[in-house]
mmCIF file of C-alpha atoms in Angstrom:
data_model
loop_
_atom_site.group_PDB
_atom_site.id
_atom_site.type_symbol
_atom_site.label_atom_id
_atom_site.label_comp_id
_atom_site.label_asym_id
_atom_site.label_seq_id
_atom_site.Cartn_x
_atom_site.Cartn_y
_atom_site.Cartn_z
ATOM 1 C CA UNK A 19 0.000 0.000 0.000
ATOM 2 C CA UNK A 20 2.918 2.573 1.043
ATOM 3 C CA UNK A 21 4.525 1.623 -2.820
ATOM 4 C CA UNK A 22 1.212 2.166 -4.673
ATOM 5 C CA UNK A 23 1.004 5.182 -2.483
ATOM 6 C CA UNK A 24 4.348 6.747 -3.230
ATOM 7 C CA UNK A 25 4.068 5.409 -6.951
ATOM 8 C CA UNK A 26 0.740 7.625 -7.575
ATOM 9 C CA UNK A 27 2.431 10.353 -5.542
ATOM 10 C CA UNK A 28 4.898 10.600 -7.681
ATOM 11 C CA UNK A 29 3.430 10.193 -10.754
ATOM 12 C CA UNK A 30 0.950 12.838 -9.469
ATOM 13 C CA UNK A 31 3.898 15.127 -8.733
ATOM 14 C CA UNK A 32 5.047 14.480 -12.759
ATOM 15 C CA UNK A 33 1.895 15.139 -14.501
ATOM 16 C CA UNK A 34 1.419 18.783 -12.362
ATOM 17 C CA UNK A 35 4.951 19.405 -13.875
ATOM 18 C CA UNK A 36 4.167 18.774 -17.271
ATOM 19 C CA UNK A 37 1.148 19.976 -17.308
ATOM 20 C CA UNK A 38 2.556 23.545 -15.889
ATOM 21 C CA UNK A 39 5.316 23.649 -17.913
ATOM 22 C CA UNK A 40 3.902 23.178 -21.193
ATOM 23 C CA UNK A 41 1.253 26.252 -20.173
ATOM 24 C CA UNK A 42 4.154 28.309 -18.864
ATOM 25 C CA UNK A 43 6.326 28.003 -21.608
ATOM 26 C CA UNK A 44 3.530 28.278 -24.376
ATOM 27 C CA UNK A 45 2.117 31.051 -22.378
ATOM 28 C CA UNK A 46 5.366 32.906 -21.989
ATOM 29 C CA UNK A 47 6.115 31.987 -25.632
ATOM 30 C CA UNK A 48 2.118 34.321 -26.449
ATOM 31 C CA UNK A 49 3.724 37.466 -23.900
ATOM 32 C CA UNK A 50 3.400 40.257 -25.982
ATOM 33 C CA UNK A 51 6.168 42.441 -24.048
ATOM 34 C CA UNK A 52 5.137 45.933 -26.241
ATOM 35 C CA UNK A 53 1.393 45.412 -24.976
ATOM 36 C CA UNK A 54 2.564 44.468 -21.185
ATOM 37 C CA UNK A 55 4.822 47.405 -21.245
ATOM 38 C CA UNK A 56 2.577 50.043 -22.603
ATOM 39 C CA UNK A 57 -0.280 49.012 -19.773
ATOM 40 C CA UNK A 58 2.439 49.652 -17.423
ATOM 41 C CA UNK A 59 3.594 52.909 -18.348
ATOM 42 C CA UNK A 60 -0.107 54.531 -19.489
ATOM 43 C CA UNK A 61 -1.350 53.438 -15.785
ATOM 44 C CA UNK A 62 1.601 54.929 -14.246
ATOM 45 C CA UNK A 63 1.009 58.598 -14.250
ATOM 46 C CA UNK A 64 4.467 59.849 -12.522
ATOM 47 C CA UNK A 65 6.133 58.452 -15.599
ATOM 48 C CA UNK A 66 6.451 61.055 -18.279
ATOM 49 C CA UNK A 67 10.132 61.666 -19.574
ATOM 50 C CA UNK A 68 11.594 59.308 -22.101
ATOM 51 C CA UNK A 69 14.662 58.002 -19.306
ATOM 52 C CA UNK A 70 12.169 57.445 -17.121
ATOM 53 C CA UNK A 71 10.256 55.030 -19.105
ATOM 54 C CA UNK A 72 13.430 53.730 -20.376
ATOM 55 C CA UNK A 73 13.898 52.796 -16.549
ATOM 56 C CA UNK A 74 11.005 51.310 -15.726
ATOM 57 C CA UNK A 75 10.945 49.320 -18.856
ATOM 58 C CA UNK A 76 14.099 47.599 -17.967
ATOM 59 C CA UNK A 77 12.508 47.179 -14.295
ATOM 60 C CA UNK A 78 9.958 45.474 -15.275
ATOM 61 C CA UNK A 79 11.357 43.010 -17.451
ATOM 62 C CA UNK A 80 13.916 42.267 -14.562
ATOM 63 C CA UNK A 81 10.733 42.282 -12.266
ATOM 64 C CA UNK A 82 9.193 39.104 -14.574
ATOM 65 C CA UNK A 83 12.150 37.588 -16.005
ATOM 66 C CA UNK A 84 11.432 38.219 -19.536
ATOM 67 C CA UNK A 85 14.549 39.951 -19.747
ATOM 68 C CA UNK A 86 16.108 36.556 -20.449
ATOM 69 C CA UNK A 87 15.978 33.684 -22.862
ATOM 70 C CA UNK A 88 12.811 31.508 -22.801
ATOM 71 C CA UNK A 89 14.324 28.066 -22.225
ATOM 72 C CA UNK A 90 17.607 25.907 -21.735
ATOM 73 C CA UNK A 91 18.245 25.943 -25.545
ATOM 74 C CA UNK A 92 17.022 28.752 -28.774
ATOM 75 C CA UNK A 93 17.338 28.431 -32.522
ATOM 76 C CA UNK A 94 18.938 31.460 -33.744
ATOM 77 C CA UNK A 95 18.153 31.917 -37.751
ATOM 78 C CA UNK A 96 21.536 33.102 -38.120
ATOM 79 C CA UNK A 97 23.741 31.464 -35.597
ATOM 80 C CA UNK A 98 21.885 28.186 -35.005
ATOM 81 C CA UNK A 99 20.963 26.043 -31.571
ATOM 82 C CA UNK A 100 22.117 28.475 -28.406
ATOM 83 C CA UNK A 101 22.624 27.301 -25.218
ATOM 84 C CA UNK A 102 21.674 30.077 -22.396
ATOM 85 C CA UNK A 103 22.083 27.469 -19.119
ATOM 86 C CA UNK A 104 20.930 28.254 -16.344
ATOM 87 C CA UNK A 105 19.832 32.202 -17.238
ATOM 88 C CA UNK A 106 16.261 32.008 -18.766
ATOM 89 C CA UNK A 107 13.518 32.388 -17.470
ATOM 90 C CA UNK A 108 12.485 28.425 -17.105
ATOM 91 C CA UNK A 109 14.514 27.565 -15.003
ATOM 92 C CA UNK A 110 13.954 30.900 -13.113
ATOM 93 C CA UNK A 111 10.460 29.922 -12.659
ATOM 94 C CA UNK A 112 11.557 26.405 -11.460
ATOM 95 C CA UNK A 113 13.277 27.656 -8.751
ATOM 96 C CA UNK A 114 10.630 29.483 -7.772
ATOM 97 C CA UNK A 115 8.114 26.958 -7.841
ATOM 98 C CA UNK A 116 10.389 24.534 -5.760
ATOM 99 C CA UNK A 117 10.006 27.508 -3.505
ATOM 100 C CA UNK A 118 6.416 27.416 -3.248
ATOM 101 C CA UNK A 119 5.844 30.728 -5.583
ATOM 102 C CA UNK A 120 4.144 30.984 -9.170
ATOM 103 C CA UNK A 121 5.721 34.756 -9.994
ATOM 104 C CA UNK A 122 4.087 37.561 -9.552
ATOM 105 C CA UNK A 123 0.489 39.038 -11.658
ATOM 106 C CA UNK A 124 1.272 41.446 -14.641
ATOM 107 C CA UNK A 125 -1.460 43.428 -14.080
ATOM 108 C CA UNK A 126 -1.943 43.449 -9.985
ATOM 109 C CA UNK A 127 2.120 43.009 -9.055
ATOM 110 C CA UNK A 128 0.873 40.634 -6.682
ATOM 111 C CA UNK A 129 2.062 37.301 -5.780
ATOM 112 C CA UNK A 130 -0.068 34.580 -7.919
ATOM 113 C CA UNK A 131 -0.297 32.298 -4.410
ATOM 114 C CA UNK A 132 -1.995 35.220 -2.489
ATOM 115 C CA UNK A 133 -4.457 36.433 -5.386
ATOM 116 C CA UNK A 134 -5.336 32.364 -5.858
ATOM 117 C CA UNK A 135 -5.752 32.306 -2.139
ATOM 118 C CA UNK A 136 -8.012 34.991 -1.734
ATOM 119 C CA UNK A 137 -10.201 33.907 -4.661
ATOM 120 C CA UNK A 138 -10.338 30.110 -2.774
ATOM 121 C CA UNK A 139 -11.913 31.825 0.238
ATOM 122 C CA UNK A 140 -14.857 32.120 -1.985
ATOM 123 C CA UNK A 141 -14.554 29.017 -4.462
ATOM 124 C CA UNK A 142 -13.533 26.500 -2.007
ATOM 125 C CA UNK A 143 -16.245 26.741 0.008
ATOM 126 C CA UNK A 144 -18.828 26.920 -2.117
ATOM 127 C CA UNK A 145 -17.736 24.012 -4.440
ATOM 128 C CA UNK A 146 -17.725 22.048 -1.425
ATOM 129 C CA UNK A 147 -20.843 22.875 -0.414
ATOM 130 C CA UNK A 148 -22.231 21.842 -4.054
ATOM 131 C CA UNK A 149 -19.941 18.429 -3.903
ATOM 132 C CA UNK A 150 -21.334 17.330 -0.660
ATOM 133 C CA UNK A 151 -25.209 18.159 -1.309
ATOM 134 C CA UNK A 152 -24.679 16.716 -4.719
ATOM 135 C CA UNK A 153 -23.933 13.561 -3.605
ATOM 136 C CA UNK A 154 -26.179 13.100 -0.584
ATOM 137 C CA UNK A 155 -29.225 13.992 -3.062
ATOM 138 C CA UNK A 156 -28.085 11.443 -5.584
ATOM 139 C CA UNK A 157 -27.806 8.692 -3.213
ATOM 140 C CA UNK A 158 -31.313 9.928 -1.212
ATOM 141 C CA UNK A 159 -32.579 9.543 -4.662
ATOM 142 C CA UNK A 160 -31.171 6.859 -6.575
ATOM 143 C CA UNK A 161 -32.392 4.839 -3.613
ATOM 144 C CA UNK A 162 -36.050 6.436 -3.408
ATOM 145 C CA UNK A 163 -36.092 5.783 -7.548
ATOM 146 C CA UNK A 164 -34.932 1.836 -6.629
ATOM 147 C CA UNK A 165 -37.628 1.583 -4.181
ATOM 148 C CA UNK A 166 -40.643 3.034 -6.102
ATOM 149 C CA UNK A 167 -40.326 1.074 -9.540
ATOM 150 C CA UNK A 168 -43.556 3.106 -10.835
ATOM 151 C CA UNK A 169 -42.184 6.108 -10.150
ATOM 152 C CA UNK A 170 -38.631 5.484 -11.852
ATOM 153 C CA UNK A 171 -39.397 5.981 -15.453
ATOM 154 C CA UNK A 172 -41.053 9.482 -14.690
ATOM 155 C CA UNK A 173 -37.618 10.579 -12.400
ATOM 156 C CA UNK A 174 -35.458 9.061 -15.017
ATOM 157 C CA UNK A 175 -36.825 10.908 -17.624
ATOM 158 C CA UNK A 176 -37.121 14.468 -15.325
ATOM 159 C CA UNK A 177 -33.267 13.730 -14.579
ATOM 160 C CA UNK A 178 -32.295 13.653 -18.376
ATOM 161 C CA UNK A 179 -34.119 16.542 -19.236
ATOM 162 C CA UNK A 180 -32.366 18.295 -16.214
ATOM 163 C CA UNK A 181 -28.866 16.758 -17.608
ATOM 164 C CA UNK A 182 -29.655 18.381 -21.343
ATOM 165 C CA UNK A 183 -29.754 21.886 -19.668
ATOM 166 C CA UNK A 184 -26.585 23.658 -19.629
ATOM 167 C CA UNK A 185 -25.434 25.255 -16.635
ATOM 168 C CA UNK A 186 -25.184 29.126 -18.054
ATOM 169 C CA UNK A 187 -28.820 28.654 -18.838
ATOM 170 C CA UNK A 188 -30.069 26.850 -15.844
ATOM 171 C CA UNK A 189 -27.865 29.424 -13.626
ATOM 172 C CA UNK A 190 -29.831 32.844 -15.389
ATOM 173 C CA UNK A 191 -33.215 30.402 -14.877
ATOM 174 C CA UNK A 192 -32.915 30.480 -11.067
ATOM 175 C CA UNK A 193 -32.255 34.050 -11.223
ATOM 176 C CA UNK A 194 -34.944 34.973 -12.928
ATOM 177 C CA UNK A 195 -37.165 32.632 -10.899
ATOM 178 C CA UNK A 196 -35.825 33.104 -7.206
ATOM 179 C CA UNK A 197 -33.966 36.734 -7.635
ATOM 180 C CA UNK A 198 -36.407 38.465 -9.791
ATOM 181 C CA UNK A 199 -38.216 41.227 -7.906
ATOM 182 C CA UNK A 200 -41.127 40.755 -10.936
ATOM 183 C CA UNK A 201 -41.345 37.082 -10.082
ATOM 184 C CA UNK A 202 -39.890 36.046 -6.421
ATOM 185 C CA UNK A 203 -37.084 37.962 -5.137
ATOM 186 C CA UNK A 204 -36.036 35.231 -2.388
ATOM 187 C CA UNK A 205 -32.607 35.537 -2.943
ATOM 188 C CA UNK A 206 -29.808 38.231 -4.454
ATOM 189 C CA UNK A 207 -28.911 38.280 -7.580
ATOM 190 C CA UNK A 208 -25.342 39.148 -7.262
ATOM 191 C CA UNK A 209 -22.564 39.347 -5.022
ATOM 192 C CA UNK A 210 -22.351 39.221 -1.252
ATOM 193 C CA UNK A 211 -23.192 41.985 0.092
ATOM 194 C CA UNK A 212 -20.969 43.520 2.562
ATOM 195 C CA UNK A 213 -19.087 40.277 3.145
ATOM 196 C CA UNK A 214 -17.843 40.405 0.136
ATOM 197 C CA UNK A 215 -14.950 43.326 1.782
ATOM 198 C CA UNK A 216 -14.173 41.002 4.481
ATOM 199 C CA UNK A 217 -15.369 37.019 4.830
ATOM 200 C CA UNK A 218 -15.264 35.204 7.770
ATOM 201 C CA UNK A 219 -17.508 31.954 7.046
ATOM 202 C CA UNK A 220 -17.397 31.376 11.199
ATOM 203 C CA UNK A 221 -18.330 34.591 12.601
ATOM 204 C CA UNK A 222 -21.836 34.734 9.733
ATOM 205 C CA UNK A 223 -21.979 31.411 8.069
ATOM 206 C CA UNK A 224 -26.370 32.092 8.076
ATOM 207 C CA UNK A 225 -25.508 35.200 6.107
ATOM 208 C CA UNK A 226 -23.078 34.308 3.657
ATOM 209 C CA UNK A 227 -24.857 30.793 2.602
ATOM 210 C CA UNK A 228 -27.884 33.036 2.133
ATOM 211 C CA UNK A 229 -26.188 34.574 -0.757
ATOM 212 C CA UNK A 230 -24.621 31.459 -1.871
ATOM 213 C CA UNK A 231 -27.604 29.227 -2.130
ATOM 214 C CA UNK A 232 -28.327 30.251 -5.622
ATOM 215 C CA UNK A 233 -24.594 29.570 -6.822
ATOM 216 C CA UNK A 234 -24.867 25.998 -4.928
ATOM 217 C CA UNK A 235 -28.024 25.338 -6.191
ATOM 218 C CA UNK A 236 -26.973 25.842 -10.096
ATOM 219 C CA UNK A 237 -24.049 23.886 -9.386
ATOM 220 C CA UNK A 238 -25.974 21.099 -7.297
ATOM 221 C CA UNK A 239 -28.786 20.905 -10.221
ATOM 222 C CA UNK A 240 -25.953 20.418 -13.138
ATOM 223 C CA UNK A 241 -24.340 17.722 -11.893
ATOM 224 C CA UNK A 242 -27.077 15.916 -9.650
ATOM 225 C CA UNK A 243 -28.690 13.863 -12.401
ATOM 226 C CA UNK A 244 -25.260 11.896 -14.196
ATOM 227 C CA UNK A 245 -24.720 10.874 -10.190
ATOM 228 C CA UNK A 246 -28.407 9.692 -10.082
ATOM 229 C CA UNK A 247 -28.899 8.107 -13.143
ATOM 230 C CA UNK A 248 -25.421 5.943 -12.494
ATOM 231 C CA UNK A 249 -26.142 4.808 -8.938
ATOM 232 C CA UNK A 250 -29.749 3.990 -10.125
ATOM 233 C CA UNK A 251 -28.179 1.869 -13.028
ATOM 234 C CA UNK A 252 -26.049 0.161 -10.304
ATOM 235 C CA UNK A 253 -28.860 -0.514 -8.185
ATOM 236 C CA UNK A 254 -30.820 -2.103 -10.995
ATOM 237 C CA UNK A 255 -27.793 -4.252 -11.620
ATOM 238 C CA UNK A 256 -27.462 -5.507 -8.028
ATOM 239 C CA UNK A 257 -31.107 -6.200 -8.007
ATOM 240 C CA UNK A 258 -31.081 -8.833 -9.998
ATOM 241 C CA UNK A 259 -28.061 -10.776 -8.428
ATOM 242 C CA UNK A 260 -28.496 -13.893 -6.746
ATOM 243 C CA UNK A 261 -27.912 -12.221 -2.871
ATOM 244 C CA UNK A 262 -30.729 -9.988 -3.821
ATOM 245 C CA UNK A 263 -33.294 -12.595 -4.908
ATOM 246 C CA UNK A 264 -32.053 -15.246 -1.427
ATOM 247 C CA UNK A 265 -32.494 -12.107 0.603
ATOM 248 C CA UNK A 266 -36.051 -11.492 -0.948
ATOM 249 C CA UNK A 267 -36.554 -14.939 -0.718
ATOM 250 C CA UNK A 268 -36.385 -14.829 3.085
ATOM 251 C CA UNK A 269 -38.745 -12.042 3.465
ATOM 252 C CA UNK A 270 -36.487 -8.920 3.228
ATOM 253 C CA UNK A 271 -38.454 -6.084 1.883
ATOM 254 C CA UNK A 272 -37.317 -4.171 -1.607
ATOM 255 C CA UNK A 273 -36.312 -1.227 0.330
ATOM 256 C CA UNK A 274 -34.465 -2.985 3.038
ATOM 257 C CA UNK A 275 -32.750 -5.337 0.350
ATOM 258 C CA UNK A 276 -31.799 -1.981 -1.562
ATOM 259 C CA UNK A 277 -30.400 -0.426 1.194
ATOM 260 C CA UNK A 278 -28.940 -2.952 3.564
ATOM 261 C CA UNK A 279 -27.405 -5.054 0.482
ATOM 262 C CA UNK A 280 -27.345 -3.252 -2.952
ATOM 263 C CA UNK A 281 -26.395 -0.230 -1.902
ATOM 264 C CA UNK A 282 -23.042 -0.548 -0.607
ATOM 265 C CA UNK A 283 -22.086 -3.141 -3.755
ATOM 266 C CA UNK A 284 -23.575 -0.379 -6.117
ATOM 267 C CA UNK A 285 -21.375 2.449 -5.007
ATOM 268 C CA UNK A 286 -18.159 1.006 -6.360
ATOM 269 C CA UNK A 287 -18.774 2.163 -9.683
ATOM 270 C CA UNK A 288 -20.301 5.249 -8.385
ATOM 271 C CA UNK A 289 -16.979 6.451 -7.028
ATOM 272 C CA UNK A 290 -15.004 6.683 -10.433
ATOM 273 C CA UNK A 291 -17.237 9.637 -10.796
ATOM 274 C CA UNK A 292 -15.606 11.665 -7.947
ATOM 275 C CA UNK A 293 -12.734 11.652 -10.176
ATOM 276 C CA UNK A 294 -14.861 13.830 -12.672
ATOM 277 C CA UNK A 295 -17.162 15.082 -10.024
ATOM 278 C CA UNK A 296 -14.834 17.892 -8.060
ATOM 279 C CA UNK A 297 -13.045 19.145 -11.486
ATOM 280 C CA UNK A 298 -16.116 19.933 -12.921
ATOM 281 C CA UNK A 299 -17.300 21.905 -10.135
ATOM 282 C CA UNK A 300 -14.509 23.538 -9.764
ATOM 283 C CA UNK A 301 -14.958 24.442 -13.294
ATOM 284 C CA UNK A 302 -18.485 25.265 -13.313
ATOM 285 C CA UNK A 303 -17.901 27.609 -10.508
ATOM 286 C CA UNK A 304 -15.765 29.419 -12.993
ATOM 287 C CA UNK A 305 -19.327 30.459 -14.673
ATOM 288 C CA UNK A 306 -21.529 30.540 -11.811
ATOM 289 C CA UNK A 307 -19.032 33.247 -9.962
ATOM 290 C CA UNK A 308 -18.818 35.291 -13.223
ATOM 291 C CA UNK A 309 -22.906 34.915 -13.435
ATOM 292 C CA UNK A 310 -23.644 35.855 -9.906
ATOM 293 C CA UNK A 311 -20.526 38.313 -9.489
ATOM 294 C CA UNK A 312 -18.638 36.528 -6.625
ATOM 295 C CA UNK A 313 -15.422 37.533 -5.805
ATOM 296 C CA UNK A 314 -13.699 33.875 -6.390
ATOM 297 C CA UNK A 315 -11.611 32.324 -9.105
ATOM 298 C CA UNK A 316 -14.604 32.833 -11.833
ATOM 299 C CA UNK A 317 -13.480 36.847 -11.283
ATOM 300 C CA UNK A 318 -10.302 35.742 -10.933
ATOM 301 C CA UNK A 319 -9.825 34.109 -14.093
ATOM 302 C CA UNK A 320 -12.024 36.163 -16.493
ATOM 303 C CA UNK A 321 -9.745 39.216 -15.334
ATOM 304 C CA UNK A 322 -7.049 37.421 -16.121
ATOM 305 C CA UNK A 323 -7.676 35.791 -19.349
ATOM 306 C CA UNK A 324 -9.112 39.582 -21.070
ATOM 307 C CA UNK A 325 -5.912 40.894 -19.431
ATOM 308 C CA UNK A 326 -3.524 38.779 -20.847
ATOM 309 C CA UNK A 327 -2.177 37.917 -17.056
ATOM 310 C CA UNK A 328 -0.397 34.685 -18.229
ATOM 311 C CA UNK A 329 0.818 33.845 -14.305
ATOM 312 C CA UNK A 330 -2.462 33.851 -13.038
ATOM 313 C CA UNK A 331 -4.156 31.562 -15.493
ATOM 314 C CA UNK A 332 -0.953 29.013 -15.267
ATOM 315 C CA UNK A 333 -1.494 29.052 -11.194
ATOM 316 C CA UNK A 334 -5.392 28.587 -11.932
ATOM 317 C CA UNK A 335 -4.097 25.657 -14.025
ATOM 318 C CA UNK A 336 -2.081 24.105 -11.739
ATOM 319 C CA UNK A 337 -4.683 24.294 -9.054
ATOM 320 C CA UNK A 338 -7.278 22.745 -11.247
ATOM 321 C CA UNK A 339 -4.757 19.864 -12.051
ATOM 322 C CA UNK A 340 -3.971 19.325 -8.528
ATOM 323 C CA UNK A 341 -7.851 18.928 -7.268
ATOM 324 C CA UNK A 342 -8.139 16.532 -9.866
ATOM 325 C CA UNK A 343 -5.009 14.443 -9.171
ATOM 326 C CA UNK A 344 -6.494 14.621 -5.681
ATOM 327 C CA UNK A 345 -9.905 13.615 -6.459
ATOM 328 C CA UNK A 346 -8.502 9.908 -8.373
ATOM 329 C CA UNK A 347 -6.885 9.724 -5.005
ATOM 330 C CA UNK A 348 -9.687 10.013 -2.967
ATOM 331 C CA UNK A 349 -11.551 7.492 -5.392
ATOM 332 C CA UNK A 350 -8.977 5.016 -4.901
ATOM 333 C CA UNK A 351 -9.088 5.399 -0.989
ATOM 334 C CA UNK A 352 -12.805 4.907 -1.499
ATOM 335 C CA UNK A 353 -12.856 1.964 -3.560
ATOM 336 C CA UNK A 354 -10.494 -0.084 -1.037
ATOM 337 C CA UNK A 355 -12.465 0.642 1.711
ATOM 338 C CA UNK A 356 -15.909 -0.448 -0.097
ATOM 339 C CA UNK A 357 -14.995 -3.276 -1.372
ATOM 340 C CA UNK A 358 -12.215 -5.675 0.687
ATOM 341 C CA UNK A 359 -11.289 -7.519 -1.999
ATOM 342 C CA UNK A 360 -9.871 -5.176 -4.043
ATOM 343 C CA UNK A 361 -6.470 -6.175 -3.854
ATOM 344 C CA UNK A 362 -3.489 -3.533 -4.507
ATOM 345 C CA UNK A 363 -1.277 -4.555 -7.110
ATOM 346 C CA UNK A 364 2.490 -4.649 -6.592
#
């Protein structure tokens, strides 16, 4: 178990580096220095003289490193392959990562780590909060759907009209429903209020999940019926195994047989969708924060990517990389303790 642990660790560790470094150096490879330079210097107004542009120019390619060579090695039309060693600006951000920094944002000169942090306080919680509802409702109802075999066909089909919907459109739905002073205005529309200065989910939890239910609900609605529909179809496979008819057989009730036997068999190929199940969120809480103006990674992220602030989106990246790297971990832990017999291969 320790050597399948450290194996997946490691290969974990590889994929986050490939997968960064191919967006860092294709991103870098896209920095248009003239555009970066001119934002700069128009939204500085003490700069005005020629030298003193001349100055800041050179600071702030210093400041990001693109005052050296992209990589390791560069094809030069007229002298050939170059080999710059350790000066460029790879393994510049190498070190840095290795240090536990992503650079600093072109357009905020902050650190990427503390702008990704802040926008978490906001995502984190409310992906969770959409994860763990999403799940308790699919099991609730995959088992009331196993249970009721008149009523499965009508749920069935509710859940794959639901599943057609996308989540942009279901999102602006509830808003127009439940935030919609013409209709029912139950819940804002946007933002949160004045928590959205300073958040402290301990000190006001009521208030702030009052202004995230619509965000959780979009999130809970869009991914709610894949989770139902597959634990139903592994509930209607258990049901017909031989344990299920012997237990029937001896007087066991379909609800009790459903949920004291089929249930716990039927979530091992439920849990392969955890892998999916956190990413996604994560990513559809991109849209829902943009929708409902929260001041998370959606904001975050749609700054940077009209602003061209290529650090940012690599440490959004990497992030979204690492949940999911984490979330086939979690599904692993999950399938060994469901089912014993899983045995871990050497």
């Amino acid at each position: 178990m320790i050597r399948r642990a450290l194996r997946q660790g490691l290969r974990g560790i590889l994929l986050t580096w490939l997968t960064l470094s191919t967006l860092f150096l294709a991103t870098r490879a896209a920095t248009d220095k003239a555009t970066l330079i001119q934002g700069t210097l128009e939204g500085n107004a003490r700069v005005s003289g020629l030298p003193e542009q001349l100055a800041l120019t050179q600071q702030l390619l210093h400041r990001y490193n693109l005052d050296r060579p992209l990589f390791y090695l560069a094809w030069q039309p007229a002298a050939g392959w170059q080999w710059h060693g350790s000066h460029n600006q790879y393994h510049q951000w190498l070190l840095q990562l290795a240090q536990g920094s992503l650079g600093y944002s072109y357009q905020e000169d902050a650190p990427v780590m503390h702008l990704l942090g802040r926008a978490l306080r906001y995502t984190l919680p409310l992906t969770l909060l959409a994860a763990g509802f999403s799940l308790l409702l699919a099991v609730h109802l995959a088992l009331w759907v196993s249970c009721r075999p008149t009523a499965r066909s009508l749920v069935l089909a509710v859940l794959h009209a639901l599943q057609s919907i996308p989540l942009f459109l279901l999102a602006v739905c509830l808003l127009l429903l439940l935030a919609n002073p013409d209709v029912v205005a139950w819940f804002p529309a946007f933002g949160l209020g004045d928590a959205e200065t300073e958040i402290n989910w301990l000190q006001q939890p009521g208030y702030l999940l009052y202004h995230l239910t619509l965000p959780v609900l979009s999130l809970v609605l869009v991914s709610l019926p894949a989770l139902t529909i597959q634990l139903d179809g592994a509930l209607q496979q258990e049901l017909s195994q031989k344990y299920i008819v012997t237990a029937r057989a001896k007087g066991a009730s379909r609800s009790r047989a459903v949920r004291q036997h089929a249930l716990r068999n039927a979530l091992l190929p439920s849990i392969t969708l955890l892998t999916e199940l956190l990413p996604s969120l994560v990513a559809g809480s991109v849209v829902v924060e943009v929708l409902f103006a929260l001041p998370g990674m959606g904001r975050l992220l749609a700054e940077a990517a009209a602003t061209q602030d290529y650090p940012v989106l690599v440490g959004a990246a990497g992030l979204t990389a690492l949940v999911r790297l984490l979330a086939q971990a979690l599904a692993d832990m999950l399938y060994q303790m469901a089912d014993p017999r899983i045995r871990l291969s050497q």
